[in-house]
PDB file of C-alpha atoms in Angstrom:
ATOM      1  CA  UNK A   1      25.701  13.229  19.340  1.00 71.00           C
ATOM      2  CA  UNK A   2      25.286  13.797  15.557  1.00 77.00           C
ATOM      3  CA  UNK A   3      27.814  10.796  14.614  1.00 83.00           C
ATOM      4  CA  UNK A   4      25.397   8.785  17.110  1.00 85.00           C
ATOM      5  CA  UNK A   5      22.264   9.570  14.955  1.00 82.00           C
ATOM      6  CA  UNK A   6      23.766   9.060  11.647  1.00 88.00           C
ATOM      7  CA  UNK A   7      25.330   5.987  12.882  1.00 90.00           C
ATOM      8  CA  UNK A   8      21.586   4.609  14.120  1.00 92.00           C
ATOM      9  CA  UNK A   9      20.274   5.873  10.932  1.00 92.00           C
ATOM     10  CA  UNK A  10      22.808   3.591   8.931  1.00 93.00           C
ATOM     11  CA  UNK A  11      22.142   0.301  11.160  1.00 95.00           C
ATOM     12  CA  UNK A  12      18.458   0.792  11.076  1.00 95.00           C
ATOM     13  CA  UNK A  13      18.381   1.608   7.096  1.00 94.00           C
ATOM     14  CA  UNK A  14      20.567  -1.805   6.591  1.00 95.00           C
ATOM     15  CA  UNK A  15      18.199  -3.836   9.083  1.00 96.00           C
ATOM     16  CA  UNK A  16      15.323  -2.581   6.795  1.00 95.00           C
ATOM     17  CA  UNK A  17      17.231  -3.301   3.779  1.00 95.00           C
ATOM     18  CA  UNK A  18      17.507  -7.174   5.299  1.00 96.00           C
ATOM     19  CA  UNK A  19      14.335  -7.413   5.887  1.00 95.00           C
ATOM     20  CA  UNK A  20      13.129  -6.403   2.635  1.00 95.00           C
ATOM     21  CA  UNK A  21      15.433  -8.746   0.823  1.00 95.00           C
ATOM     22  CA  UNK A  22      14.496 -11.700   3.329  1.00 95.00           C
ATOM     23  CA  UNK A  23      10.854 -10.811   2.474  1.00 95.00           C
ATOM     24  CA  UNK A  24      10.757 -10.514  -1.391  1.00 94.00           C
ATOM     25  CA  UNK A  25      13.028 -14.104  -1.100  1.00 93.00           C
ATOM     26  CA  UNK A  26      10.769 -15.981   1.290  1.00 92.00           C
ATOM     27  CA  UNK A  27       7.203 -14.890   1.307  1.00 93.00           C
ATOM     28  CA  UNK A  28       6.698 -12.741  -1.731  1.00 92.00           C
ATOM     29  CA  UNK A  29       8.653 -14.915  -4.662  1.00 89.00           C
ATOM     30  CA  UNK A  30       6.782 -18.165  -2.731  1.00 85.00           C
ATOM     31  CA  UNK A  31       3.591 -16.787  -2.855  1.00 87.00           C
ATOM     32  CA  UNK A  32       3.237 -15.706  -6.323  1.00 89.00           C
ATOM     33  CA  UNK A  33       2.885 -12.210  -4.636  1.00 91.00           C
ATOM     34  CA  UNK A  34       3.519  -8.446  -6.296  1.00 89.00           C
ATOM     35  CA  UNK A  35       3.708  -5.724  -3.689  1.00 88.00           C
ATOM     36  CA  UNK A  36       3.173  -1.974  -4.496  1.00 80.00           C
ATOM     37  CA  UNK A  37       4.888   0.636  -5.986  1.00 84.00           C
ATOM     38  CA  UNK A  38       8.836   0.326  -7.695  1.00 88.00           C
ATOM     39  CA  UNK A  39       9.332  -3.086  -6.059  1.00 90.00           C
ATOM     40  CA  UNK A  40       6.320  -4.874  -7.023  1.00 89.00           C
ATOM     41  CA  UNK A  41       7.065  -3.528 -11.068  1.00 90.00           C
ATOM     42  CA  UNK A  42      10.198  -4.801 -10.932  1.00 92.00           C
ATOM     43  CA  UNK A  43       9.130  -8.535  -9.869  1.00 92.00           C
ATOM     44  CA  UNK A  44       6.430  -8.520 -12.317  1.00 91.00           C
ATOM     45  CA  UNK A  45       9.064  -6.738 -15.161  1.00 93.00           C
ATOM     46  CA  UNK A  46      11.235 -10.258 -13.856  1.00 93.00           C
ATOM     47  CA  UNK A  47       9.029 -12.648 -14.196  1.00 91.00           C
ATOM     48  CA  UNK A  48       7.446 -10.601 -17.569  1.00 92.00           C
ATOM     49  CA  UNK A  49      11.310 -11.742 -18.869  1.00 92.00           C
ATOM     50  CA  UNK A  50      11.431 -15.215 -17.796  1.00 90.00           C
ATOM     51  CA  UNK A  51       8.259 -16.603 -19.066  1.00 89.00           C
ATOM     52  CA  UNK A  52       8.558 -14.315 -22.717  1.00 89.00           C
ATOM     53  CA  UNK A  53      11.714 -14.048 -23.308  1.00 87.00           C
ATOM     54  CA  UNK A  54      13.380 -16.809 -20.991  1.00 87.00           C
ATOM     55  CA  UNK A  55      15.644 -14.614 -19.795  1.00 90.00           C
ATOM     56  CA  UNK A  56      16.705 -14.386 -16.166  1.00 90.00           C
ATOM     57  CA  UNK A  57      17.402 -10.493 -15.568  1.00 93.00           C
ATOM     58  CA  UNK A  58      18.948  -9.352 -12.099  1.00 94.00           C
ATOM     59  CA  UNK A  59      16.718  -7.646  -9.733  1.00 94.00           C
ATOM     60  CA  UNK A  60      19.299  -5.117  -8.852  1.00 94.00           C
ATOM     61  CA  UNK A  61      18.896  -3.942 -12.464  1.00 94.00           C
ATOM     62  CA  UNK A  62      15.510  -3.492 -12.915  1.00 94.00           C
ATOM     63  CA  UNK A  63      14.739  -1.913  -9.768  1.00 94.00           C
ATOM     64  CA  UNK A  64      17.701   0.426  -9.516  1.00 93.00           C
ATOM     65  CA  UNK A  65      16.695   1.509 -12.921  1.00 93.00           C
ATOM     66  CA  UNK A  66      13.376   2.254 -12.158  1.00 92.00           C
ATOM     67  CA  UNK A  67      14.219   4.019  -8.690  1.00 92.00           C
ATOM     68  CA  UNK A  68      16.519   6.186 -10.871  1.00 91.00           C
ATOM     69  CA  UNK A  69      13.897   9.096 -11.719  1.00 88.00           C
ATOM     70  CA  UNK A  70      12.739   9.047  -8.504  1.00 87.00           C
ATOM     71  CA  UNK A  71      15.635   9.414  -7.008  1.00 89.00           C
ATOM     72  CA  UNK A  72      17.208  12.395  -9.267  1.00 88.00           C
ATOM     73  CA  UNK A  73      13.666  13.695  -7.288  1.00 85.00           C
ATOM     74  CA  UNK A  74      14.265  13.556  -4.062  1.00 84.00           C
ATOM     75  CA  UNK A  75      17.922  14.674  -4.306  1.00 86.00           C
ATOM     76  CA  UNK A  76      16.874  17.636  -6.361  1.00 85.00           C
ATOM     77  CA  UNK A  77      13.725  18.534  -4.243  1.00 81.00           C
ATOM     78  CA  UNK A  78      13.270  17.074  -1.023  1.00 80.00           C
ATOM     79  CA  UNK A  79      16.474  16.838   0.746  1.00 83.00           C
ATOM     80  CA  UNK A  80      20.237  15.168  -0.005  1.00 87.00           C
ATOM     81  CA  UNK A  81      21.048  13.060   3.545  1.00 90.00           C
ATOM     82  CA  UNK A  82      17.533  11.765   3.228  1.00 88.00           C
ATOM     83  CA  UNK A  83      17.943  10.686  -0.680  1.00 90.00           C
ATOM     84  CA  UNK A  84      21.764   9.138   0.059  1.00 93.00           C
ATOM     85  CA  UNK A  85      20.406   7.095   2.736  1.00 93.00           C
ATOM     86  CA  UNK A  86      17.003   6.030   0.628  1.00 92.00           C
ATOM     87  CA  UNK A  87      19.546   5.106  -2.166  1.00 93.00           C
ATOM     88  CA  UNK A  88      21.469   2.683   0.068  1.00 94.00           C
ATOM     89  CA  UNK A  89      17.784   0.939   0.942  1.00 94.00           C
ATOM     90  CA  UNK A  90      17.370   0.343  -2.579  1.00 95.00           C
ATOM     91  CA  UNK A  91      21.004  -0.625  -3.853  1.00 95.00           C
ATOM     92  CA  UNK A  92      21.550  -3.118  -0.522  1.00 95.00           C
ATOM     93  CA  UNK A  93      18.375  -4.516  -0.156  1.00 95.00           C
ATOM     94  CA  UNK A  94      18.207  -5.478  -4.401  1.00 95.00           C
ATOM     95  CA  UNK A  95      21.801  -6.906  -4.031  1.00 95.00           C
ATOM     96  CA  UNK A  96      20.828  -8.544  -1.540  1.00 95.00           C
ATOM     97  CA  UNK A  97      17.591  -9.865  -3.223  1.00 94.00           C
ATOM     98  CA  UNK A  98      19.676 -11.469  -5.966  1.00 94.00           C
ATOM     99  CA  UNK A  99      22.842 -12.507  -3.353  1.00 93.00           C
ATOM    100  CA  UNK A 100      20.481 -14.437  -1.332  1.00 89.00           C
ATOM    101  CA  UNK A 101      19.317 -17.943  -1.498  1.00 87.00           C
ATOM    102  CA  UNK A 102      15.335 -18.311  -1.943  1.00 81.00           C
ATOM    103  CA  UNK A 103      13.817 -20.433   1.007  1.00 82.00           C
ATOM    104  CA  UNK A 104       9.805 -21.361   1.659  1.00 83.00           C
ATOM    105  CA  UNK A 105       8.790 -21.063   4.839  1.00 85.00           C
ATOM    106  CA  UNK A 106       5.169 -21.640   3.754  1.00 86.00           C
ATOM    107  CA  UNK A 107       3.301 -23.099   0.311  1.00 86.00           C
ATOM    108  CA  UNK A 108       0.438 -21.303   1.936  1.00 91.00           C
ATOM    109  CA  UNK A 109      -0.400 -18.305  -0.120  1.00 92.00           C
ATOM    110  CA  UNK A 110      -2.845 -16.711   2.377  1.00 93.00           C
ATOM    111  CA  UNK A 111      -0.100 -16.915   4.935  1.00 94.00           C
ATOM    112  CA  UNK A 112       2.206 -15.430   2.600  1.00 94.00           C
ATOM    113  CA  UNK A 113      -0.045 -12.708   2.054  1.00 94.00           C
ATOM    114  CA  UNK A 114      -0.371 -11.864   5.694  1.00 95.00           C
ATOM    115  CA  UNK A 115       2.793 -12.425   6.887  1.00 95.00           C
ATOM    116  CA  UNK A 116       5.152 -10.929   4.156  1.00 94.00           C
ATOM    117  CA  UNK A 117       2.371  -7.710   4.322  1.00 93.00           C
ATOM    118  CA  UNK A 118       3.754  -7.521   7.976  1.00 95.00           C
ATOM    119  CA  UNK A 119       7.628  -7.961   6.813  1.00 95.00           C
ATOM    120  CA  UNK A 120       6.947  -5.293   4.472  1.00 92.00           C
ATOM    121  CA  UNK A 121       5.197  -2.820   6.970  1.00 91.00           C
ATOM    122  CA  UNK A 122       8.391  -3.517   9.574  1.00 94.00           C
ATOM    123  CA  UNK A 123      11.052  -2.472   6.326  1.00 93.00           C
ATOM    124  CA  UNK A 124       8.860   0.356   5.437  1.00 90.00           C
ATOM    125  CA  UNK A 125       8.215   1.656   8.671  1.00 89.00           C
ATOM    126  CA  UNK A 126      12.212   0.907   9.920  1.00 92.00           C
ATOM    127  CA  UNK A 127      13.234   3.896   7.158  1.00 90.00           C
ATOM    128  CA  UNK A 128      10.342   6.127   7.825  1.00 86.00           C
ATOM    129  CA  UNK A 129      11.421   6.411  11.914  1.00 86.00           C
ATOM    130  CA  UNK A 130      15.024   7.332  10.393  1.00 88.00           C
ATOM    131  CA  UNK A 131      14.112   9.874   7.403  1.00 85.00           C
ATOM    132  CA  UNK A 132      14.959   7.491   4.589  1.00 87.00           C
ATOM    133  CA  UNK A 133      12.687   5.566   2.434  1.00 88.00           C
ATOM    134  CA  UNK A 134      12.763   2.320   0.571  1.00 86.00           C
ATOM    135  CA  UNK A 135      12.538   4.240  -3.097  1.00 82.00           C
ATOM    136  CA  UNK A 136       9.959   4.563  -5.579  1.00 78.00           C
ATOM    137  CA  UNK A 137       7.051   5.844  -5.075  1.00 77.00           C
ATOM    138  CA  UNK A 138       7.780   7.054  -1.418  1.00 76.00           C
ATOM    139  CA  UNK A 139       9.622   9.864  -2.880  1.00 76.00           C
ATOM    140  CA  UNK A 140       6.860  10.695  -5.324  1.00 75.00           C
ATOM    141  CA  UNK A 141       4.457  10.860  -2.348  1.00 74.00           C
ATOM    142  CA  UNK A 142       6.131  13.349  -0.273  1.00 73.00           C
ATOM    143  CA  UNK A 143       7.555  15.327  -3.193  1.00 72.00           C
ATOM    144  CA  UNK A 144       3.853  16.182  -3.742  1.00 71.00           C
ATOM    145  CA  UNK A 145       2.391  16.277  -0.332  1.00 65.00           C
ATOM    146  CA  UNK A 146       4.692  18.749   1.218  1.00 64.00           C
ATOM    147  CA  UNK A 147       6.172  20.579  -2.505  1.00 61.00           C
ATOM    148  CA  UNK A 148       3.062  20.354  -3.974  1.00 60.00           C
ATOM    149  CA  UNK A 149       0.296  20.020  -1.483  1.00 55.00           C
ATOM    150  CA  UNK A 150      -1.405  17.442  -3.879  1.00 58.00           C
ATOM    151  CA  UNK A 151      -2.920  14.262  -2.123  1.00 57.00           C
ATOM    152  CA  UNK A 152      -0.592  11.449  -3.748  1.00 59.00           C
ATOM    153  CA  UNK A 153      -3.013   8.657  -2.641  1.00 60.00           C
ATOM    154  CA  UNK A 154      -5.290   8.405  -5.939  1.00 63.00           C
ATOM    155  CA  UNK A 155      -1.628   8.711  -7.721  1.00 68.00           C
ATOM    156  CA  UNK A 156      -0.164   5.603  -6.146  1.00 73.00           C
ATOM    157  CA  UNK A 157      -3.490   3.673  -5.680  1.00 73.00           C
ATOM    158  CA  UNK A 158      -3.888   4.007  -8.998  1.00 77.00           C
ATOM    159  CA  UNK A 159      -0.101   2.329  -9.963  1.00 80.00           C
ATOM    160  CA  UNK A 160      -0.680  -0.685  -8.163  1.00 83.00           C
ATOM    161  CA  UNK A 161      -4.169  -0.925  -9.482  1.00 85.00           C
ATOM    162  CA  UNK A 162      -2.498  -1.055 -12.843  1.00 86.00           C
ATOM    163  CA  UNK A 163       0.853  -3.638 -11.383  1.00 86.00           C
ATOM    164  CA  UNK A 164      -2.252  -5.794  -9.921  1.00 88.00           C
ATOM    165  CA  UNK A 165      -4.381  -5.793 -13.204  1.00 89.00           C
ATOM    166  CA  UNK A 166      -0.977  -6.235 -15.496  1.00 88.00           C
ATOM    167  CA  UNK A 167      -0.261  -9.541 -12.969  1.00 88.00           C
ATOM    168  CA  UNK A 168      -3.562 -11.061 -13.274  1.00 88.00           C
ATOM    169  CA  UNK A 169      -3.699 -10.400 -17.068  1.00 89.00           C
ATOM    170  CA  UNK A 170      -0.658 -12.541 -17.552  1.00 88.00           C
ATOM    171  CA  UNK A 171      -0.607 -15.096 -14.741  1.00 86.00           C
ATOM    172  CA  UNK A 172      -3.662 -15.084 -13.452  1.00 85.00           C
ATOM    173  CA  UNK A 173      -6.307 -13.343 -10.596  1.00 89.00           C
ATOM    174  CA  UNK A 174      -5.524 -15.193  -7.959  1.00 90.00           C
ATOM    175  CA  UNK A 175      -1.927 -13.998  -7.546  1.00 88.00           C
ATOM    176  CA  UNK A 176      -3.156 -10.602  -8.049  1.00 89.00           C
ATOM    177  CA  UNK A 177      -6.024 -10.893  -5.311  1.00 91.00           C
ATOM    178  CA  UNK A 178      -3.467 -12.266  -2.619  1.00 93.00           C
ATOM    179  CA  UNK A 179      -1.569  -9.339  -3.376  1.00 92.00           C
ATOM    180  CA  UNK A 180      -3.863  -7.113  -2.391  1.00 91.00           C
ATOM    181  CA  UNK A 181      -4.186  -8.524   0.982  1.00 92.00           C
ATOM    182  CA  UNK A 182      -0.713  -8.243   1.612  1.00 92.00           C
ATOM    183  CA  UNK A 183      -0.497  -4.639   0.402  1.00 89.00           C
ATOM    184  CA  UNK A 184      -3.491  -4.041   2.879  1.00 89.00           C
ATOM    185  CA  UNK A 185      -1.448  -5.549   5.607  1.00 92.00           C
ATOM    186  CA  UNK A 186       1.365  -3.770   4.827  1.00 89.00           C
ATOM    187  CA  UNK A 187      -0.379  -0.249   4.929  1.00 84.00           C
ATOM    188  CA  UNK A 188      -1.832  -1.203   8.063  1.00 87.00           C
ATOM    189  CA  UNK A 189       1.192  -2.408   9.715  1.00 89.00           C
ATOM    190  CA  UNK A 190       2.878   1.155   8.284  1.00 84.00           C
ATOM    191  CA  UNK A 191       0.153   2.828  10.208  1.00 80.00           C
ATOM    192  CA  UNK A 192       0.497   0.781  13.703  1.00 83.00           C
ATOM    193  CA  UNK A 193       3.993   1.331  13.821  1.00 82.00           C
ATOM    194  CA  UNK A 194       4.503   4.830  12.114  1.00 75.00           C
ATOM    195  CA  UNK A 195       3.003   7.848  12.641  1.00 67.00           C
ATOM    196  CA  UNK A 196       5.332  10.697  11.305  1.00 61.00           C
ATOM    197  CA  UNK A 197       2.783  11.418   8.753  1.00 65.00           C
ATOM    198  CA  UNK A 198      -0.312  11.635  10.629  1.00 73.00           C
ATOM    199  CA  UNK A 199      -1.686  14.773  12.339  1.00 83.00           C
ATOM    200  CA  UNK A 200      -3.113  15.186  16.240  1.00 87.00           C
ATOM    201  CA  UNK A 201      -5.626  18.082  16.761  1.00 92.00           C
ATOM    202  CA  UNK A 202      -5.204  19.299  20.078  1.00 93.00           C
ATOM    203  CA  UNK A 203      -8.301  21.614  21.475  1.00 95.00           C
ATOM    204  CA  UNK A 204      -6.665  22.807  25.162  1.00 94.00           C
ATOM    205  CA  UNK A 205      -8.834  25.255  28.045  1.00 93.00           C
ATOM    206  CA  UNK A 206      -6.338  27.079  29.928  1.00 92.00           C
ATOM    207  CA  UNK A 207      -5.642  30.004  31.854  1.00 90.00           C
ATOM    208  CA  UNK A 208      -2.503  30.936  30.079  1.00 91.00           C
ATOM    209  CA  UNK A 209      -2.885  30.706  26.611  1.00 91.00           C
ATOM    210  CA  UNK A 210      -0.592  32.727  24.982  1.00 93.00           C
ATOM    211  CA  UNK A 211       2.145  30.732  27.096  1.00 93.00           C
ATOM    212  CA  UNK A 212       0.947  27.545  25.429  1.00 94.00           C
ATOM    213  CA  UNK A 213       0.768  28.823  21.947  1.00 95.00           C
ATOM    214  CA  UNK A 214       4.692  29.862  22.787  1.00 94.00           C
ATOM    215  CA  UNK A 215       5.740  26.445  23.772  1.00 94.00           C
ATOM    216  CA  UNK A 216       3.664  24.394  20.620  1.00 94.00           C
ATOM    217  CA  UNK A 217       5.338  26.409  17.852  1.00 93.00           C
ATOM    218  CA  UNK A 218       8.860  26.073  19.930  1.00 92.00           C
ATOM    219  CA  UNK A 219       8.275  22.146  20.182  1.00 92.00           C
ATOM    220  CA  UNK A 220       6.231  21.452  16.698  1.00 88.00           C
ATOM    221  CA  UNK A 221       6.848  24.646  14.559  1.00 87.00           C
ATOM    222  CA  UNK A 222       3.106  24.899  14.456  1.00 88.00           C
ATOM    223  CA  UNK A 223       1.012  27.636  15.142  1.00 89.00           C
ATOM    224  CA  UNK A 224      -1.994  27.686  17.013  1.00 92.00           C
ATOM    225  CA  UNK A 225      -5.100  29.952  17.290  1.00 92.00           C
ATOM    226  CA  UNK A 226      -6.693  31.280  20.731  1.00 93.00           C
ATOM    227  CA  UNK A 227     -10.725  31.223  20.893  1.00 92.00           C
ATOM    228  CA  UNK A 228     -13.010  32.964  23.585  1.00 89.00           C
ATOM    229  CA  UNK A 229     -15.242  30.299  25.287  1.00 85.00           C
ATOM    230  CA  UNK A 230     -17.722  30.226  28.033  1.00 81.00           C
ATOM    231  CA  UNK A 231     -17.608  27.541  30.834  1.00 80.00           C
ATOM    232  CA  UNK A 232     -21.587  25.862  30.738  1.00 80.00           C
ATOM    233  CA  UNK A 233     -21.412  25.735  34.732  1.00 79.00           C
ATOM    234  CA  UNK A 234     -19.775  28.319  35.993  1.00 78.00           C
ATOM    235  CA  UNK A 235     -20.449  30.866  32.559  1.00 76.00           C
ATOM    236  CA  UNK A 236     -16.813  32.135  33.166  1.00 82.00           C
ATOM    237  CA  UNK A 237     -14.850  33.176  30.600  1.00 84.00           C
ATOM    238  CA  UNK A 238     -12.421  30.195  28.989  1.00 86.00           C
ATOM    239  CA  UNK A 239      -9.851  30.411  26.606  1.00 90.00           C
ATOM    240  CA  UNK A 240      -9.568  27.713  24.076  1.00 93.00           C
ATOM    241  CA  UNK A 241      -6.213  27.114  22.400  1.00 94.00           C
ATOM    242  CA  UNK A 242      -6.603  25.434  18.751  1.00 94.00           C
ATOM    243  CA  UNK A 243      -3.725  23.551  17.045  1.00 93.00           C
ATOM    244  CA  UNK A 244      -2.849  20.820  14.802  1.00 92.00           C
ATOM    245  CA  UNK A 245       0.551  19.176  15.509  1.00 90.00           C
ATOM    246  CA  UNK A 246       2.646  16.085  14.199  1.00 84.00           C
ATOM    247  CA  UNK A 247       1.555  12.926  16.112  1.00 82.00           C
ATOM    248  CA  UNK A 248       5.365  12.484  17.112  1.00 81.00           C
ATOM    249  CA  UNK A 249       5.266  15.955  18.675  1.00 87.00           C
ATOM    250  CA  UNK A 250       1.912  15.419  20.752  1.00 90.00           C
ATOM    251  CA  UNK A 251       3.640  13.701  23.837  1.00 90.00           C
ATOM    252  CA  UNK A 252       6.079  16.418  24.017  1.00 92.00           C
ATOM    253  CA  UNK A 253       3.564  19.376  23.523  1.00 93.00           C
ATOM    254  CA  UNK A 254       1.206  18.041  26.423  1.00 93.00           C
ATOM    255  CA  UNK A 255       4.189  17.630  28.556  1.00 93.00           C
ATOM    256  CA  UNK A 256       5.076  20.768  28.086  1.00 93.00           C
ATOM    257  CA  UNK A 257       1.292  22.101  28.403  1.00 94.00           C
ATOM    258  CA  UNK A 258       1.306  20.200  31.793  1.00 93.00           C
ATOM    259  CA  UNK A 259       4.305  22.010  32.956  1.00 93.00           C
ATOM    260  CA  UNK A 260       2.792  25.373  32.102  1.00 92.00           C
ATOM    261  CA  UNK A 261      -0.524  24.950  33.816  1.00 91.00           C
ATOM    262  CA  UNK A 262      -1.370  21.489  35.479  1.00 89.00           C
ATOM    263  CA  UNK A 263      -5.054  22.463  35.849  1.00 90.00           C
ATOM    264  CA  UNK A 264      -5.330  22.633  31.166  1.00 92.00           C
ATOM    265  CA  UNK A 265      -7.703  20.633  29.966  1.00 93.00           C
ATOM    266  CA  UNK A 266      -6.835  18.504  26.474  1.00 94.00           C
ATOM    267  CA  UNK A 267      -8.269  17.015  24.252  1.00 93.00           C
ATOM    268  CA  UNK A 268      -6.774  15.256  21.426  1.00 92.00           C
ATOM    269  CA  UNK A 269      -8.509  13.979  18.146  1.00 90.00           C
ATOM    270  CA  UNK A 270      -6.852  12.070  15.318  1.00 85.00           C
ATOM    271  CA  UNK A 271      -7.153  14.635  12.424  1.00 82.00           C
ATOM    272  CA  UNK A 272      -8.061  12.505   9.276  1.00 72.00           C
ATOM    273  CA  UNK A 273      -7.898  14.849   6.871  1.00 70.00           C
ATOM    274  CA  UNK A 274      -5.902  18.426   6.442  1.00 69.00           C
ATOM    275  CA  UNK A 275      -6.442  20.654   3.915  1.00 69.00           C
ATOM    276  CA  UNK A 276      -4.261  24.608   3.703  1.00 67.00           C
ATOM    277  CA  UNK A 277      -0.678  25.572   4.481  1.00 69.00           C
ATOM    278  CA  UNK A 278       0.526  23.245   7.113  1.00 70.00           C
ATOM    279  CA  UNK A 279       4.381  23.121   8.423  1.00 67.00           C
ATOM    280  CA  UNK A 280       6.385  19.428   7.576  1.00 66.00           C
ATOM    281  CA  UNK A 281       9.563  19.371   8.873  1.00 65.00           C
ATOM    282  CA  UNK A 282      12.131  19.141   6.329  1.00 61.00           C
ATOM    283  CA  UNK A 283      14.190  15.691   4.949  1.00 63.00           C
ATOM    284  CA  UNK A 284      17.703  15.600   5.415  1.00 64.00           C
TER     285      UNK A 284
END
């Protein structure tokens, strides 16, 4: 069973690496385009060398290099299966980038935007549903969202602000604006097809709540809080069970809450925000 998983974890970390390559060759280096974080600094860094200095420097290089902090950072602090396997995102997919031939599928730049934001997403989101990442500032995010319990998303926004402004200093807005739709399409397609990272609150009337607290912290690890309520009708007394769970684990928590009392009644809201001590499962 475990060689199973790590062997779907290896396919599905390659697959992402192709698609990243396949991406930054077609619709990124087509459309002018510089996407966030390590990946987008390393194309501008590229082109920064060829239109200065005329030199033609490897991508593999550059982007290796810069992944190389962040990686001593995730082996040191967040977990070593889960680094190894982020590491063979970045090395593949930039030897890849520079093995490959570049091909247009579009001279469209809008359509480049769109559709490379949605290539991007799929690599992304392909490493996420494993535990690996595709470097750079992925690591830095959950190093200090679950070591640190600092909000990274002012950190990062604030990188690509300065990759974006850098770009359309030096060769002009309208790369720079395009780029920005495709990182928007990108985040959004992370969010459709992801959702390790985002939180369901689950608010739950039963008749045997201490039974249903049991089975959330066996399923999520999460702990849950029981509330005296009042039924408006009938004014008899109602517990209320309160918890906030991984939206991964939701599915198998209401199962679970079904199978414990079929007559609990659930209600699940999106939690947008989360603030205090809250349990992530650890990378490995």
């Amino acid at each position: 069973m475990q060689k199973q998983k790590e062997l779907r974890r290896l396919v599905t970390v390659l697959l992402a690496a192709c698609l990243m390559a396949v991406n930054i060759k077609t619709f990124v280096r087509a459309g002018g385009l510089y996407p966030g974080g390590a990946t987008g600094l390393t194309i501008l860094f590229q082109r920064m060398a060829e239109t200065f200095l005329h030199w033609e420097v490897p991508y593999t290089l550059i982007n290796v290099s810069l992944n190389a902090i962040p990686v001593y950072i995730g082996f040191r602090y967040i977990g070593k299966k889960f680094t190894l396997y982020s590491l063979l995102m970045i090395v593949v997919s930039s030897f890849l980038t520079d093995l490959m031939p570049g091909f247009v599928l579009t001279s469209d730049t809008l359509l480049a935007s769109i559709f490379g934001g949605i290539l991007n997403g799929m690599a992304i989101s392909l490493c996420l549903s494993v535990d690996a990442t595709s470097g750079g500032t992925d690591f830095i995010s959950i190093y200090l969202s679950q070591k640190r319990g600092i909000d990274s998303f002012n950190i990062i926004l604030g990188l690509n602000v300065v990759i974006l402004g850098a770009a359309g200093l030096m060769f002009g807005w309208d790369k720079a604006l395009y780029s920005i739709i495709f990182q928007y399409v990108s985040t959004q397609m992370i969010h459709l097809l992801y959702r390790g990272f985002q939180q369901m609150t689950l608010f739950i009337v039963t008749d045997k709540p201490k039974e249903v607290c049991e089975a959330i912290y066996r399923i999520s690890h999460h702990g849950a809080t029981i509330m005296e309520g009042e039924g408006s009708y009938g004014h008899h007394a109602e517990p209320l069970v309160y918890s906030v769970v991984d939206t991964p684990d939701t599915r198998k928590v209401i199962k679970a809450i079904r199978d414990l009392d079929d007559r609990a009644f659930i209600n699940c809201v999106r939690t947008s925000e989360l603030k205090g001590n809250f349990y992530f499962s650890p990378k490995d």
